[in-house]
Coordinates of N, CA and C in Angstrom, one line a residue:
M19 N 0.8 -1.2 0.0 CA 0.0 0.0 0.0 C 0.9 1.3 0.0
K20 N 1.9 1.2 0.8 CA 2.8 2.4 0.9 C 3.8 2.4 -0.2
R21 N 4.1 3.6 -0.7 CA 5.0 3.7 -1.8 C 6.4 3.3 -1.2
S22 N 7.1 2.4 -1.9 CA 8.4 1.9 -1.3 C 9.5 2.9 -1.6
V23 N 10.5 2.9 -0.8 CA 11.6 3.8 -1.0 C 12.7 3.0 -1.7
R24 N 13.1 3.4 -2.9 CA 14.0 2.7 -3.7 C 15.4 3.3 -3.7
T25 N 16.4 2.6 -3.3 CA 17.7 3.2 -3.2 C 18.7 2.4 -3.9
V26 N 19.8 3.0 -4.3 CA 20.9 2.3 -4.9 C 22.1 2.6 -4.1
A27 N 22.5 1.6 -3.3 CA 23.6 1.9 -2.3 C 24.9 1.5 -3.0
L28 N 25.7 2.5 -3.3 CA 27.0 2.2 -3.9 C 28.1 2.6 -2.9
G29 N 28.0 3.7 -2.3 CA 29.0 4.1 -1.2 C 30.4 4.1 -1.7
A30 N 31.3 3.6 -0.8 CA 32.7 3.7 -1.1 C 33.0 2.7 -2.3
V31 N 32.2 1.7 -2.4 CA 32.5 0.7 -3.5 C 32.4 1.4 -4.9
A32 N 31.6 2.4 -5.0 CA 31.4 3.0 -6.3 C 32.8 3.6 -6.8
A33 N 33.5 4.1 -5.9 CA 34.8 4.7 -6.3 C 35.7 3.7 -6.9
A34 N 35.7 2.5 -6.3 CA 36.6 1.4 -6.8 C 36.2 0.8 -8.1
I35 N 34.9 0.9 -8.4 CA 34.4 0.3 -9.7 C 33.8 1.2 -10.7
T36 N 34.1 2.5 -10.5 CA 33.6 3.6 -11.4 C 33.9 3.2 -12.9
P37 N 35.1 2.8 -13.2 CA 35.4 2.5 -14.6 C 34.4 1.4 -15.2
L38 N 34.1 0.4 -14.3 CA 33.3 -0.7 -14.8 C 31.8 -0.2 -15.0
L39 N 31.4 0.7 -14.0 CA 30.0 1.2 -14.2 C 29.9 2.1 -15.4
A40 N 30.9 2.9 -15.7 CA 30.9 3.8 -16.8 C 30.9 3.0 -18.1
A41 N 31.5 1.8 -18.1 CA 31.5 1.0 -19.3 C 30.2 0.3 -19.5
S42 N 29.4 0.1 -18.5 CA 28.1 -0.6 -18.6 C 27.0 0.0 -17.8
P43 N 26.6 1.2 -18.1 CA 25.6 1.9 -17.2 C 24.3 1.2 -17.1
A44 N 23.9 0.4 -18.1 CA 22.6 -0.2 -18.0 C 22.5 -1.2 -16.9
Q45 N 23.6 -1.8 -16.5 CA 23.6 -2.7 -15.4 C 23.2 -2.1 -14.1
A46 N 23.3 -0.8 -13.9 CA 23.1 -0.1 -12.7 C 21.6 0.2 -12.5
D47 N 20.8 0.0 -13.6 CA 19.4 0.4 -13.5 C 18.5 -0.7 -14.1
T48 N 18.0 -1.6 -13.3 CA 17.2 -2.7 -13.8 C 15.7 -2.4 -13.6
R49 N 14.9 -2.5 -14.6 CA 13.5 -2.2 -14.6 C 12.7 -3.4 -14.6
D50 N 11.5 -3.3 -14.0 CA 10.5 -4.3 -14.0 C 9.9 -4.4 -15.4
P51 N 9.6 -5.6 -15.9 CA 8.8 -5.7 -17.2 C 7.4 -5.2 -16.9
V52 N 6.8 -4.6 -17.9 CA 5.5 -4.0 -17.8 C 4.5 -4.9 -18.6
I53 N 3.4 -5.2 -17.9 CA 2.3 -5.9 -18.6 C 1.1 -5.0 -18.7
F54 N 0.5 -4.8 -19.9 CA -0.6 -3.9 -20.1 C -1.9 -4.7 -20.2
V55 N -2.9 -4.3 -19.5 CA -4.2 -5.1 -19.5 C -5.3 -4.2 -20.0
H56 N -5.9 -4.5 -21.1 CA -7.0 -3.7 -21.7 C -8.3 -3.9 -21.0
G57 N -9.3 -3.2 -21.4 CA -10.6 -3.3 -20.8 C -11.7 -3.9 -21.7
L58 N -12.9 -3.5 -21.4 CA -14.1 -4.1 -22.1 C -14.1 -3.8 -23.6
S59 N -14.5 -4.8 -24.4 CA -14.6 -4.6 -25.8 C -13.4 -4.0 -26.4
S60 N -12.2 -4.5 -26.0 CA -10.9 -4.0 -26.5 C -10.0 -5.1 -26.7
S61 N -8.7 -4.7 -27.0 CA -7.7 -5.7 -27.2 C -6.3 -5.1 -26.9
S62 N -5.3 -5.9 -27.1 CA -3.9 -5.4 -26.8 C -3.5 -4.2 -27.6
S63 N -4.1 -4.1 -28.8 CA -3.7 -3.0 -29.7 C -4.1 -1.6 -29.1
T64 N -4.9 -1.6 -28.1 CA -5.3 -0.3 -27.5 C -4.1 0.4 -26.8
W65 N -3.0 -0.4 -26.6 CA -1.8 0.1 -25.9 C -0.7 0.5 -26.9
N66 N -0.9 0.4 -28.2 CA 0.1 0.7 -29.2 C 0.8 2.0 -29.0
T67 N 0.0 3.1 -28.7 CA 0.6 4.4 -28.6 C 1.5 4.5 -27.4
W68 N 1.1 4.0 -26.3 CA 1.9 4.0 -25.1 C 3.2 3.1 -25.2
V69 N 3.0 2.0 -25.8 CA 4.1 1.1 -26.0 C 5.2 1.8 -26.9
G70 N 4.7 2.5 -27.9 CA 5.7 3.2 -28.7 C 6.4 4.3 -27.9
K71 N 5.7 5.0 -27.0 CA 6.3 6.0 -26.2 C 7.3 5.4 -25.2
F72 N 7.0 4.3 -24.7 CA 7.9 3.6 -23.8 C 9.2 3.2 -24.5
K73 N 9.1 2.7 -25.7 CA 10.2 2.4 -26.5 C 11.0 3.7 -26.9
A74 N 10.4 4.7 -27.2 CA 11.1 6.0 -27.5 C 11.8 6.5 -26.2
D75 N 11.3 6.1 -25.1 CA 12.0 6.6 -23.8 C 13.0 5.6 -23.3
G76 N 13.3 4.6 -24.1 CA 14.5 3.7 -23.8 C 14.1 2.3 -23.4
Y77 N 12.8 2.0 -23.3 CA 12.4 0.6 -23.0 C 12.7 -0.3 -24.2
D78 N 13.0 -1.5 -24.0 CA 13.2 -2.5 -25.0 C 11.9 -3.3 -25.2
S79 N 11.7 -3.9 -26.4 CA 10.5 -4.7 -26.6 C 10.4 -5.8 -25.6
S80 N 11.5 -6.3 -25.2 CA 11.5 -7.5 -24.2 C 11.1 -7.1 -22.8
E81 N 10.9 -5.8 -22.6 CA 10.4 -5.3 -21.3 C 8.9 -5.0 -21.3
L82 N 8.3 -5.0 -22.5 CA 6.9 -4.5 -22.6 C 6.0 -5.7 -23.2
F83 N 4.9 -6.0 -22.5 CA 4.1 -7.1 -22.8 C 2.6 -6.7 -22.9
T84 N 2.0 -6.6 -24.1 CA 0.6 -6.4 -24.2 C -0.1 -7.8 -24.2
W85 N -1.3 -7.8 -23.9 CA -2.0 -9.1 -23.7 C -3.5 -9.0 -24.0
S86 N -4.0 -9.9 -24.8 CA -5.5 -9.9 -25.1 C -6.1 -11.1 -24.4
Y87 N -7.4 -10.9 -24.1 CA -8.2 -11.9 -23.4 C -9.6 -11.8 -23.8
N88 N -10.4 -12.8 -23.5 CA -11.9 -12.8 -23.8 C -12.6 -11.9 -22.8
W89 N -12.9 -10.6 -23.2 CA -13.4 -9.6 -22.2 C -14.9 -9.9 -21.8
K90 N -15.5 -10.9 -22.5 CA -16.9 -11.2 -22.1 C -17.0 -12.2 -20.9
Q91 N -15.9 -12.8 -20.6 CA -15.9 -13.8 -19.5 C -15.8 -13.1 -18.2
S92 N -16.0 -13.9 -17.1 CA -15.9 -13.3 -15.8 C -14.5 -12.8 -15.5
N93 N -14.4 -11.7 -14.8 CA -13.1 -11.1 -14.5 C -12.3 -12.0 -13.6
K94 N -13.0 -12.9 -12.9 CA -12.3 -13.9 -12.1 C -11.5 -14.9 -13.0
T95 N -12.1 -15.3 -14.1 CA -11.4 -16.2 -15.0 C -10.2 -15.5 -15.6
T96 N -10.4 -14.2 -16.0 CA -9.4 -13.4 -16.6 C -8.2 -13.2 -15.6
A97 N -8.6 -13.1 -14.3 CA -7.5 -12.9 -13.3 C -6.6 -14.2 -13.2
S98 N -7.2 -15.3 -13.3 CA -6.5 -16.6 -13.3 C -5.6 -16.7 -14.6
Q99 N -6.1 -16.2 -15.7 CA -5.2 -16.2 -16.9 C -4.1 -15.2 -16.8
L100 N -4.4 -14.1 -16.1 CA -3.3 -13.1 -15.9 C -2.2 -13.6 -15.0
A101 N -2.6 -14.4 -14.1 CA -1.6 -15.1 -13.2 C -0.6 -15.9 -14.0
T102 N -1.2 -16.6 -15.0 CA -0.4 -17.4 -15.9 C 0.5 -16.5 -16.7
K103 N 0.0 -15.4 -17.2 CA 0.8 -14.4 -18.0 C 1.9 -13.9 -17.2
V104 N 1.6 -13.5 -16.0 CA 2.7 -12.9 -15.1 C 3.8 -14.0 -14.9
A105 N 3.4 -15.2 -14.7 CA 4.4 -16.3 -14.5 C 5.3 -16.5 -15.8
Q106 N 4.6 -16.4 -16.9 CA 5.4 -16.5 -18.2 C 6.3 -15.4 -18.4
V107 N 5.9 -14.2 -18.1 CA 6.8 -13.0 -18.2 C 8.0 -13.1 -17.2
R108 N 7.7 -13.5 -16.0 CA 8.8 -13.6 -15.1 C 9.8 -14.7 -15.5
A109 N 9.3 -15.8 -16.0 CA 10.2 -16.8 -16.5 C 11.0 -16.4 -17.7
A110 N 10.4 -15.6 -18.6 CA 11.1 -15.2 -19.8 C 12.1 -14.1 -19.5
T111 N 11.9 -13.3 -18.5 CA 12.7 -12.1 -18.2 C 13.7 -12.3 -17.0
G112 N 13.3 -13.3 -16.2 CA 14.1 -13.5 -15.0 C 13.8 -12.5 -13.9
A113 N 12.7 -11.7 -14.1 CA 12.3 -10.6 -13.1 C 11.6 -11.3 -11.9
E114 N 11.8 -10.7 -10.8 CA 11.1 -11.2 -9.6 C 9.7 -10.6 -9.6
R115 N 9.5 -9.3 -10.0 CA 8.2 -8.7 -10.0 C 8.0 -8.0 -11.3
V116 N 6.7 -7.7 -11.6 CA 6.3 -7.0 -12.8 C 5.6 -5.7 -12.4
D117 N 5.4 -4.8 -13.4 CA 4.5 -3.7 -13.2 C 3.3 -4.0 -14.1
I118 N 2.1 -3.6 -13.6 CA 0.9 -3.9 -14.3 C 0.2 -2.5 -14.6
V119 N -0.1 -2.2 -15.9 CA -0.8 -1.0 -16.2 C -2.1 -1.4 -16.9
T120 N -3.2 -0.9 -16.3 CA -4.5 -1.3 -16.8 C -5.4 -0.1 -17.2
H121 N -6.4 -0.5 -18.0 CA -7.4 0.5 -18.4 C -8.8 0.0 -18.2
S122 N -9.7 0.8 -17.7 CA -11.1 0.5 -17.6 C -11.3 -0.8 -16.8
M123 N -12.0 -1.7 -17.4 CA -12.3 -3.0 -16.7 C -11.1 -3.8 -16.4
G124 N -10.0 -3.5 -17.2 CA -8.8 -4.3 -16.9 C -8.3 -4.1 -15.5
A125 N -8.7 -3.0 -14.9 CA -8.3 -2.8 -13.5 C -8.9 -3.8 -12.6
L126 N -10.1 -4.2 -12.9 CA -10.9 -5.2 -12.0 C -10.2 -6.6 -12.1
N127 N -10.0 -7.1 -13.2 CA -9.5 -8.4 -13.3 C -8.0 -8.5 -12.8
A128 N -7.3 -7.4 -13.0 CA -5.9 -7.3 -12.5 C -5.9 -7.1 -11.0
R129 N -6.8 -6.4 -10.5 CA -6.9 -6.2 -9.0 C -7.3 -7.5 -8.4
W130 N -8.2 -8.3 -9.0 CA -8.6 -9.6 -8.5 C -7.4 -10.5 -8.4
Y131 N -6.6 -10.5 -9.5 CA -5.3 -11.3 -9.5 C -4.4 -10.9 -8.4
V132 N -4.2 -9.6 -8.2 CA -3.3 -9.2 -7.1 C -3.8 -9.6 -5.7
K133 N -5.1 -9.4 -5.5 CA -5.7 -9.7 -4.2 C -6.0 -11.1 -3.9
F134 N -6.4 -11.9 -4.9 CA -6.8 -13.3 -4.6 C -6.0 -14.4 -5.3
N135 N -5.1 -14.0 -6.2 CA -4.4 -15.0 -6.9 C -2.9 -14.9 -6.7
G136 N -2.5 -14.3 -5.6 CA -1.1 -14.3 -5.2 C -0.3 -13.2 -5.8
G137 N -0.9 -12.2 -6.5 CA -0.2 -11.2 -7.2 C 0.6 -10.2 -6.3
T138 N 0.2 -10.1 -5.0 CA 1.0 -9.3 -4.1 C 2.5 -9.7 -4.0
S139 N 2.8 -10.9 -4.3 CA 4.1 -11.4 -4.3 C 4.9 -11.1 -5.6
Y140 N 4.2 -10.8 -6.6 CA 4.9 -10.7 -7.9 C 4.7 -9.3 -8.6
V141 N 3.9 -8.4 -8.0 CA 3.7 -7.1 -8.6 C 4.3 -6.0 -7.8
D142 N 5.1 -5.2 -8.5 CA 5.8 -4.0 -7.9 C 4.9 -2.8 -7.9
D143 N 4.5 -2.4 -9.1 CA 3.7 -1.2 -9.3 C 2.4 -1.6 -10.0
F144 N 1.3 -1.0 -9.6 CA 0.0 -1.2 -10.2 C -0.6 0.1 -10.6
V145 N -1.0 0.2 -11.9 CA -1.6 1.5 -12.4 C -3.0 1.2 -12.9
S146 N -4.0 2.0 -12.4 CA -5.4 1.9 -12.9 C -5.7 3.2 -13.6
V147 N -5.9 3.1 -14.9 CA -6.2 4.2 -15.8 C -7.7 4.2 -16.1
A148 N -8.5 5.1 -15.5 CA -10.0 5.1 -15.7 C -10.6 3.7 -15.3
G149 N -10.1 3.2 -14.2 CA -10.6 1.9 -13.8 C -12.0 2.0 -13.2
V150 N -12.8 1.0 -13.5 CA -14.2 0.9 -13.0 C -14.1 0.3 -11.6
N151 N -13.4 0.9 -10.7 CA -13.0 0.2 -9.5 C -14.2 0.1 -8.5
H152 N -15.2 0.9 -8.6 CA -16.4 0.8 -7.7 C -17.7 0.7 -8.5
G153 N -17.5 0.3 -9.8 CA -18.7 0.1 -10.6 C -19.1 1.4 -11.4
T154 N -20.1 1.2 -12.3 CA -20.6 2.3 -13.0 C -22.1 2.0 -13.3
D155 N -22.9 3.0 -13.4 CA -24.3 2.8 -13.7 C -24.6 2.5 -15.1
L156 N -23.6 2.5 -16.0 CA -23.9 2.2 -17.4 C -23.6 0.7 -17.7
S157 N -23.0 0.0 -16.8 CA -22.6 -1.4 -17.1 C -23.9 -2.3 -17.3
A158 N -25.0 -1.9 -16.7 CA -26.2 -2.7 -16.9 C -26.7 -2.8 -18.3
L159 N -26.2 -1.9 -19.2 CA -26.6 -1.9 -20.6 C -26.0 -3.1 -21.3
C160 N -25.0 -3.7 -20.8 CA -24.4 -4.8 -21.4 C -24.3 -6.0 -20.5
A161 N -25.2 -6.1 -19.5 CA -25.2 -7.1 -18.5 C -25.4 -8.5 -18.9
F162 N -25.7 -8.7 -20.2 CA -25.8 -10.1 -20.7 C -24.4 -10.7 -20.8
Y163 N -23.3 -9.9 -20.7 CA -22.0 -10.5 -20.5 C -21.7 -10.5 -19.0
T164 N -21.1 -11.6 -18.6 CA -20.7 -11.7 -17.2 C -19.8 -10.6 -16.7
S165 N -18.9 -10.2 -17.6 CA -17.9 -9.2 -17.2 C -18.6 -7.9 -16.9
C166 N -19.7 -7.6 -17.7 CA -20.4 -6.3 -17.6 C -21.2 -6.4 -16.3
W167 N -21.8 -7.5 -16.0 CA -22.7 -7.6 -14.8 C -21.8 -7.4 -13.6
E168 N -20.6 -7.8 -13.6 CA -19.7 -7.7 -12.5 C -19.3 -6.2 -12.3
M169 N -19.4 -5.4 -13.3 CA -19.1 -4.0 -13.2 C -20.3 -3.1 -12.6
V170 N -21.4 -3.7 -12.5 CA -22.6 -3.0 -11.9 C -22.3 -2.6 -10.5
A171 N -22.4 -1.3 -10.2 CA -22.2 -0.9 -8.8 C -23.0 -1.7 -7.8
G172 N -22.3 -2.2 -6.8 CA -23.0 -3.0 -5.8 C -23.0 -4.5 -6.1
S173 N -22.4 -4.9 -7.2 CA -22.4 -6.4 -7.6 C -21.6 -7.1 -6.5
S174 N -21.9 -8.4 -6.4 CA -21.2 -9.3 -5.5 C -19.7 -9.3 -5.8
F175 N -19.4 -9.3 -7.1 CA -18.0 -9.2 -7.5 C -17.3 -8.0 -6.9
L176 N -17.9 -6.9 -7.1 CA -17.2 -5.6 -6.6 C -17.2 -5.6 -5.0
K177 N -18.3 -6.1 -4.4 CA -18.3 -6.1 -3.0 C -17.1 -6.9 -2.4
T178 N -16.9 -8.1 -3.1 CA -15.8 -8.9 -2.6 C -14.4 -8.3 -2.9
L179 N -14.3 -7.7 -4.1 CA -13.0 -7.1 -4.5 C -12.7 -6.0 -3.6
N180 N -13.7 -5.2 -3.3 CA -13.4 -3.9 -2.5 C -13.5 -4.1 -1.0
S181 N -13.8 -5.3 -0.5 CA -13.9 -5.5 0.9 C -12.5 -5.5 1.5
G182 N -12.4 -4.9 2.7 CA -11.1 -4.8 3.4 C -10.2 -3.9 2.7
D183 N -9.0 -4.3 2.4 CA -8.0 -3.5 1.8 C -8.1 -3.4 0.3
E184 N -8.3 -2.2 -0.3 CA -8.4 -2.1 -1.7 C -7.1 -2.1 -2.4
T185 N -6.0 -1.9 -1.7 CA -4.7 -1.8 -2.2 C -3.8 -2.7 -1.4
P186 N -3.9 -4.0 -1.5 CA -3.2 -4.9 -0.6 C -1.7 -5.1 -0.9
G187 N -1.0 -5.5 0.1 CA 0.4 -5.9 -0.1 C 1.3 -4.7 -0.1
S188 N 2.6 -4.9 -0.5 CA 3.6 -3.9 -0.6 C 3.6 -3.2 -2.0
V189 N 2.6 -3.6 -2.8 CA 2.4 -3.0 -4.2 C 2.2 -1.5 -4.1
D190 N 2.8 -0.7 -5.0 CA 2.5 0.7 -5.1 C 1.4 0.9 -6.1
Y191 N 0.4 1.7 -5.8 CA -0.8 1.8 -6.6 C -1.0 3.3 -7.1
L192 N -1.3 3.4 -8.3 CA -1.7 4.7 -8.9 C -3.0 4.6 -9.6
A193 N -3.9 5.5 -9.4 CA -5.2 5.5 -10.0 C -5.4 6.9 -10.7
L194 N -5.5 6.9 -12.0 CA -5.8 8.1 -12.8 C -7.3 8.2 -13.1
Y195 N -7.9 9.3 -12.9 CA -9.3 9.4 -13.2 C -9.6 10.8 -13.8
S196 N -10.7 10.7 -14.7 CA -11.1 11.9 -15.4 C -12.3 12.6 -14.7
T197 N -12.4 13.9 -14.9 CA -13.5 14.6 -14.3 C -14.7 14.6 -15.3
C198 N -14.6 14.0 -16.4 CA -15.8 14.0 -17.4 C -15.9 12.6 -18.1
D199 N -15.6 11.5 -17.3 CA -15.6 10.2 -17.9 C -17.1 9.8 -18.1
A200 N -17.5 9.7 -19.3 CA -19.0 9.4 -19.5 C -19.3 7.9 -19.3
L201 N -18.3 7.1 -19.2 CA -18.5 5.6 -19.0 C -18.3 5.1 -17.6
V202 N -17.5 5.9 -16.8 CA -17.3 5.6 -15.4 C -18.1 6.6 -14.5
N203 N -19.2 6.2 -14.1 CA -20.1 7.1 -13.3 C -20.4 6.5 -11.9
P204 N -20.1 7.3 -10.8 CA -19.5 8.6 -10.8 C -18.0 8.6 -11.1
D205 N -17.4 9.8 -11.3 CA -16.0 9.8 -11.6 C -15.2 9.2 -10.5
S206 N -15.7 9.4 -9.2 CA -15.0 8.9 -8.1 C -14.8 7.4 -8.0
S207 N -15.6 6.7 -8.8 CA -15.5 5.3 -8.9 C -14.1 4.8 -9.3
A208 N -13.4 5.6 -10.0 CA -12.1 5.2 -10.5 C -11.0 5.3 -9.4
K209 N -11.3 5.9 -8.3 CA -10.3 6.1 -7.2 C -10.2 4.7 -6.4
L210 N -9.1 4.6 -5.7 CA -8.8 3.5 -4.9 C -8.3 3.9 -3.5
D211 N -8.9 3.4 -2.5 CA -8.4 3.7 -1.1 C -7.0 3.2 -1.0
G212 N -6.1 4.1 -0.5 CA -4.7 3.7 -0.3 C -3.8 3.9 -1.5
A213 N -4.4 4.3 -2.7 CA -3.6 4.5 -3.9 C -3.2 6.0 -4.0
T214 N -2.3 6.3 -4.8 CA -2.1 7.7 -5.3 C -3.1 8.0 -6.3
N215 N -4.2 8.8 -5.9 CA -5.3 9.1 -6.8 C -5.0 10.4 -7.5
V216 N -5.0 10.5 -8.8 CA -4.7 11.7 -9.5 C -5.8 12.1 -10.5
S217 N -6.4 13.3 -10.3 CA -7.3 13.8 -11.3 C -6.6 14.3 -12.5
V218 N -6.9 13.9 -13.7 CA -6.2 14.4 -14.9 C -7.0 15.4 -15.7
G219 N -8.1 15.9 -15.1 CA -8.9 16.8 -15.8 C -9.9 16.1 -16.7
C220 N -10.4 16.8 -17.7 CA -11.5 16.3 -18.5 C -10.9 15.6 -19.8
I221 N -10.8 14.3 -19.7 CA -10.3 13.4 -20.8 C -11.3 12.3 -21.0
S222 N -11.7 12.0 -22.2 CA -12.7 11.0 -22.4 C -12.2 9.6 -22.0
H223 N -13.1 8.7 -21.7 CA -12.7 7.4 -21.2 C -11.8 6.7 -22.2
N224 N -12.1 6.7 -23.5 CA -11.3 5.9 -24.4 C -10.0 6.6 -24.8
N225 N -9.8 7.9 -24.4 CA -8.6 8.6 -24.6 C -7.7 8.6 -23.4
M226 N -8.2 8.0 -22.3 CA -7.4 8.0 -21.1 C -6.1 7.3 -21.2
N227 N -6.1 6.2 -22.0 CA -4.8 5.4 -22.1 C -4.2 5.6 -23.5
D228 N -4.5 6.8 -24.0 CA -3.9 7.2 -25.3 C -3.4 8.7 -25.2
N229 N -3.4 9.2 -24.0 CA -3.1 10.6 -23.7 C -1.6 10.7 -23.3
A230 N -1.0 11.7 -23.9 CA 0.5 11.9 -23.7 C 0.8 12.3 -22.2
S231 N 0.0 13.2 -21.7 CA 0.2 13.6 -20.3 C 0.0 12.4 -19.3
N232 N -1.0 11.6 -19.5 CA -1.2 10.5 -18.7 C -0.1 9.5 -18.8
Y233 N 0.4 9.3 -20.0 CA 1.6 8.4 -20.2 C 2.7 8.8 -19.4
T234 N 3.0 10.1 -19.4 CA 4.2 10.6 -18.6 C 4.0 10.3 -17.1
K235 N 2.8 10.5 -16.6 CA 2.5 10.2 -15.2 C 2.7 8.7 -14.9
V236 N 2.3 7.9 -15.8 CA 2.4 6.4 -15.6 C 3.9 6.0 -15.7
R237 N 4.6 6.5 -16.7 CA 6.0 6.2 -16.9 C 6.8 6.6 -15.7
D238 N 6.6 7.8 -15.2 CA 7.3 8.3 -14.0 C 7.0 7.5 -12.7
F239 N 5.8 7.1 -12.6 CA 5.4 6.3 -11.4 C 6.0 4.9 -11.4
I240 N 6.1 4.3 -12.5 CA 6.7 2.9 -12.5 C 8.2 2.9 -12.7
A241 N 8.8 4.1 -12.9 CA 10.2 4.1 -13.1 C 11.0 3.6 -11.9

């Protein structure tokens, strides 16, 4: 819940190995791989803009993982599949932990993974961009899908997800929310107790994870 303090302790040793560090600076800064989780009626391609920006800012393709899933299924099922994805990314990269960046409904299945599928042990930073964290009054319009029904404010799914600690473990949480999100009603639904909650002004729901300023906030948070 609390933002961790990250330090690089070099001290007197730095003076002795300065030539080596200068020759290979990348070794002094190891980043967590980033997994991007899309929302309702979407796919991994929704992250193309931000993935491009991360690459422009020095990230390698081997550090960035987009992921598509069946958004019609229960978020609990998706959470189990995300657990498998995280395990695959950790195995492929050798990383102990990953960062997860989500949009809209993606925040729900990813939060379920963190809270109920062991994710607190494997996630360093968690970002919710326009997350439907406390439901929305519009989700009833597509309630014939299990995932939509779970987004209805007051659903048993949300009651379970939000019971107790909304930001469990030593994970650092960021929640970005718009002041004019037509799909997440009320706007405050996107906030999380215990997270760094940031109002980004009036940005439409579908532009929240395509916005340059929001990208910068996310990049700096997970750095």
